[in-house]
Amino acid sequence: MSKKDMNQAAEPQATAAEETNAANAAAANATTANEAAEVCDATNAAAEDSDGAAESAEEKIEEPAIETLLEQANQEITDLRDKNLRMMAEFDNFRRRTAREKLDLQKTAGERIFKDMLPLIDDFERAKQAMTQTDDIEAVRQGIDLIYQKFVSFLKQNEVVAIETENADFDTEYHEAITTFAAGDDKKGKVIDCTQKGYKLGDKVIRFAKVVVGE
């Protein structure tokens, strides 16, 4: 057999060997790819299991924390409600006590004023009795004048004073004009006469003075 014929016979064998090797390599690659896919799937499954375990752990941690916060909030609400009720009760007690003290003060002040007026009543009774037993008009006049001065002093002690009207300028804050009178330019806008005295309690007018005003 010639050399050429031998080479031609050997070529099909070489081709078959190469194909076999290629098939084996492909099979090996396929096996490797499958193994890699399986490894990847296992890794993903492990990751998912890890995420699930983490979420479960977070839920287990968060649930007690939320319950604790709710309990604290409920306790704070209860404390604030109790505090509010106590404050309302204290304010109601304070209001009642203040009203009672104010009423007691008014009664006490009225009692003191009337008690201080009793000596004046005694003086009037003695003057009345003296007028029936004497003809001395001057003595009676002096007695009445003394009682009047004591009464004025009593008013001053209680901060009650008469409103000035003599030669005073007319002032609507203190005077009430009942009529006007032509009295010349020098008397215009001034009090000409007082028909009823006015009085102040401290700075408050308790009765306006009724006056005649010049025009």
Coordinates of C-alpha atoms in Angstrom, one line a residue:
M1 CA 0.0 0.0 0.0
S2 CA 1.3 3.3 -1.0
K3 CA 2.0 6.1 1.5
K4 CA -0.8 8.2 0.1
D5 CA -3.3 5.4 0.6
M6 CA -2.1 5.0 4.2
N7 CA -2.6 8.7 4.9
Q8 CA -6.1 8.6 3.4
A9 CA -7.0 5.6 5.6
A10 CA -5.7 7.4 8.8
E11 CA -7.7 10.6 8.2
P12 CA -11.1 9.1 9.1
Q13 CA -9.7 7.7 12.3
A14 CA -8.3 11.0 13.3
T15 CA -11.6 12.7 12.6
A16 CA -13.5 10.2 14.7
A17 CA -11.1 10.7 17.6
E18 CA -11.4 14.5 17.4
E19 CA -15.2 14.2 17.4
T20 CA -15.1 11.9 20.5
N21 CA -12.9 14.3 22.3
A22 CA -15.1 17.2 21.4
A23 CA -18.2 15.3 22.7
N24 CA -16.4 14.4 25.9
A25 CA -15.4 18.1 26.4
A26 CA -19.0 19.2 25.7
A27 CA -20.3 16.7 28.2
A28 CA -17.8 17.9 30.8
N29 CA -18.8 21.5 30.1
A30 CA -22.5 20.7 30.4
T31 CA -21.8 18.9 33.7
T32 CA -19.9 21.9 35.0
A33 CA -22.6 24.3 33.9
N34 CA -25.3 22.1 35.6
E35 CA -23.2 22.0 38.8
A36 CA -22.7 25.7 38.6
A37 CA -26.4 26.3 38.2
E38 CA -27.1 24.0 41.1
V39 CA -24.6 25.9 43.2
C40 CA -26.2 29.2 42.2
D41 CA -29.7 27.9 43.1
A42 CA -28.5 26.6 46.4
T43 CA -26.8 30.0 47.1
N44 CA -30.0 31.9 46.2
A45 CA -32.1 29.6 48.4
A46 CA -29.7 30.1 51.3
A47 CA -29.9 33.9 50.7
E48 CA -33.7 33.7 50.7
D49 CA -33.6 31.6 53.9
S50 CA -31.2 34.1 55.5
D51 CA -33.5 37.1 54.5
G52 CA -36.5 35.3 55.8
A53 CA -34.8 34.5 59.1
A54 CA -33.6 38.1 59.4
E55 CA -37.2 39.4 58.8
S56 CA -38.6 37.0 61.3
A57 CA -35.9 38.1 63.8
E58 CA -36.8 41.8 63.1
E59 CA -40.5 41.1 63.5
K60 CA -39.8 39.3 66.8
I61 CA -37.7 42.3 67.9
E62 CA -40.2 45.0 66.7
E63 CA -43.4 43.4 68.1
P64 CA -42.3 43.7 71.8
A65 CA -40.9 47.2 71.2
I66 CA -44.3 48.3 69.8
E67 CA -46.1 46.8 72.7
T68 CA -43.8 48.5 75.1
L69 CA -44.4 51.9 73.4
L70 CA -48.1 51.4 73.5
E71 CA -48.0 50.6 77.2
Q72 CA -45.9 53.7 77.9
A73 CA -48.3 55.9 75.8
N74 CA -51.4 54.5 77.6
Q75 CA -49.7 55.0 81.0
E76 CA -48.9 58.7 80.0
I77 CA -52.5 59.2 78.9
T78 CA -53.7 57.8 82.2
D79 CA -51.3 60.0 84.2
L80 CA -52.3 63.1 82.3
R81 CA -56.1 62.4 82.7
D82 CA -55.6 61.9 86.5
K83 CA -53.5 65.2 86.7
N84 CA -56.2 67.1 84.8
L85 CA -59.0 65.8 87.1
R86 CA -57.0 66.8 90.1
M87 CA -56.3 70.3 88.7
M88 CA -60.0 70.7 87.9
A89 CA -61.0 69.7 91.4
E90 CA -58.4 72.0 93.0
F91 CA -59.6 74.9 90.8
D92 CA -63.2 74.2 91.8
N93 CA -62.3 74.2 95.5
F94 CA -60.3 77.4 95.0
R95 CA -63.3 79.1 93.3
R96 CA -65.7 78.1 96.0
R97 CA -63.3 79.1 98.8
T98 CA -62.7 82.5 97.1
A99 CA -66.4 83.2 96.7
R100 CA -67.0 82.2 100.3
E101 CA -64.2 84.5 101.5
K102 CA -65.4 87.4 99.4
L103 CA -68.9 87.0 100.8
D104 CA -67.5 86.8 104.4
L105 CA -65.5 89.9 103.7
Q106 CA -68.5 91.8 102.5
K107 CA -70.5 90.8 105.5
T108 CA -67.6 91.7 107.8
A109 CA -67.0 95.1 106.2
G110 CA -70.8 95.9 106.4
E111 CA -70.9 94.8 110.0
R112 CA -67.9 97.0 110.9
I113 CA -69.4 100.1 109.2
F114 CA -72.8 99.7 111.0
K115 CA -71.0 99.0 114.3
D116 CA -69.1 102.3 113.9
M117 CA -72.4 104.1 113.1
L118 CA -74.0 103.1 116.4
P119 CA -72.3 105.9 118.5
L120 CA -73.8 108.4 116.1
I121 CA -77.2 107.0 116.6
D122 CA -76.7 107.3 120.3
D123 CA -75.7 111.0 119.9
F124 CA -78.9 111.7 117.8
E125 CA -81.1 110.0 120.5
R126 CA -79.5 112.1 123.2
A127 CA -79.9 115.3 121.1
K128 CA -83.5 114.4 120.5
Q129 CA -84.2 113.9 124.2
A130 CA -82.4 117.2 125.0
M131 CA -84.6 119.2 122.6
T132 CA -87.7 118.1 124.5
Q133 CA -86.2 119.1 127.9
T134 CA -84.6 122.5 127.2
D135 CA -85.4 125.8 125.7
D136 CA -81.7 126.6 125.1
I137 CA -81.7 126.7 121.3
E138 CA -78.0 127.5 121.2
A139 CA -77.1 124.4 123.2
V140 CA -79.2 122.3 120.9
R141 CA -77.5 123.8 117.8
Q142 CA -74.1 123.1 119.2
G143 CA -75.1 119.5 120.0
I144 CA -76.3 119.0 116.4
D145 CA -73.2 120.6 115.0
L146 CA -71.0 118.2 117.1
I147 CA -72.9 115.2 115.8
Y148 CA -72.5 116.4 112.3
Q149 CA -68.7 116.8 112.7
K150 CA -68.5 113.3 114.1
F151 CA -70.5 111.9 111.2
V152 CA -68.2 113.7 108.7
S153 CA -65.2 112.3 110.5
F154 CA -66.7 108.8 110.4
L155 CA -67.1 109.1 106.6
K156 CA -63.5 110.2 106.1
Q157 CA -62.3 107.3 108.1
N158 CA -64.1 105.1 105.6
E159 CA -62.6 107.0 102.7
V160 CA -65.9 108.8 101.8
V161 CA -65.4 112.5 101.0
A162 CA -67.6 115.2 99.6
I163 CA -67.0 116.4 96.0
E164 CA -65.8 120.0 95.9
T165 CA -68.3 122.4 94.2
E166 CA -67.6 125.9 95.5
N167 CA -66.0 128.0 92.7
A168 CA -65.2 124.8 90.9
D169 CA -65.1 124.3 87.1
F170 CA -68.0 122.2 85.9
D171 CA -66.7 118.6 85.4
T172 CA -69.0 115.9 84.1
E173 CA -66.8 113.3 85.9
Y174 CA -68.1 114.7 89.2
H175 CA -71.0 117.0 88.6
E176 CA -74.5 116.6 87.2
A177 CA -75.9 119.9 85.8
I178 CA -79.6 120.3 86.6
T179 CA -79.9 123.7 85.1
T180 CA -77.8 126.7 83.8
F181 CA -77.8 130.3 84.9
A182 CA -76.7 133.4 83.2
A183 CA -73.9 134.7 85.5
G184 CA -71.5 136.6 83.3
D185 CA -68.4 135.7 81.4
D186 CA -66.3 135.3 84.6
K187 CA -68.7 132.5 85.8
K188 CA -69.2 130.8 82.5
G189 CA -68.6 127.1 82.8
K190 CA -68.3 127.2 86.6
V191 CA -70.5 125.8 89.4
I192 CA -72.8 128.5 90.6
D193 CA -74.8 126.6 93.2
C194 CA -75.0 123.0 94.6
T195 CA -78.4 121.6 95.3
Q196 CA -77.2 118.2 96.5
K197 CA -73.7 117.2 97.6
G198 CA -71.8 114.5 95.7
Y199 CA -69.5 111.9 97.3
K200 CA -66.5 109.8 96.4
L201 CA -65.5 106.5 97.9
G202 CA -61.7 106.6 97.3
D203 CA -61.4 107.6 93.6
K204 CA -64.9 106.3 92.7
V205 CA -67.9 108.6 92.5
I206 CA -70.7 107.0 94.5
R207 CA -73.0 110.0 94.0
F208 CA -72.7 112.9 91.5
A209 CA -73.1 116.5 92.8
K210 CA -76.2 118.2 91.4
V211 CA -75.2 121.7 90.5
V212 CA -76.3 124.9 88.7
V213 CA -73.8 125.9 85.9
G214 CA -73.1 129.4 84.8
E215 CA -73.4 130.4 81.1

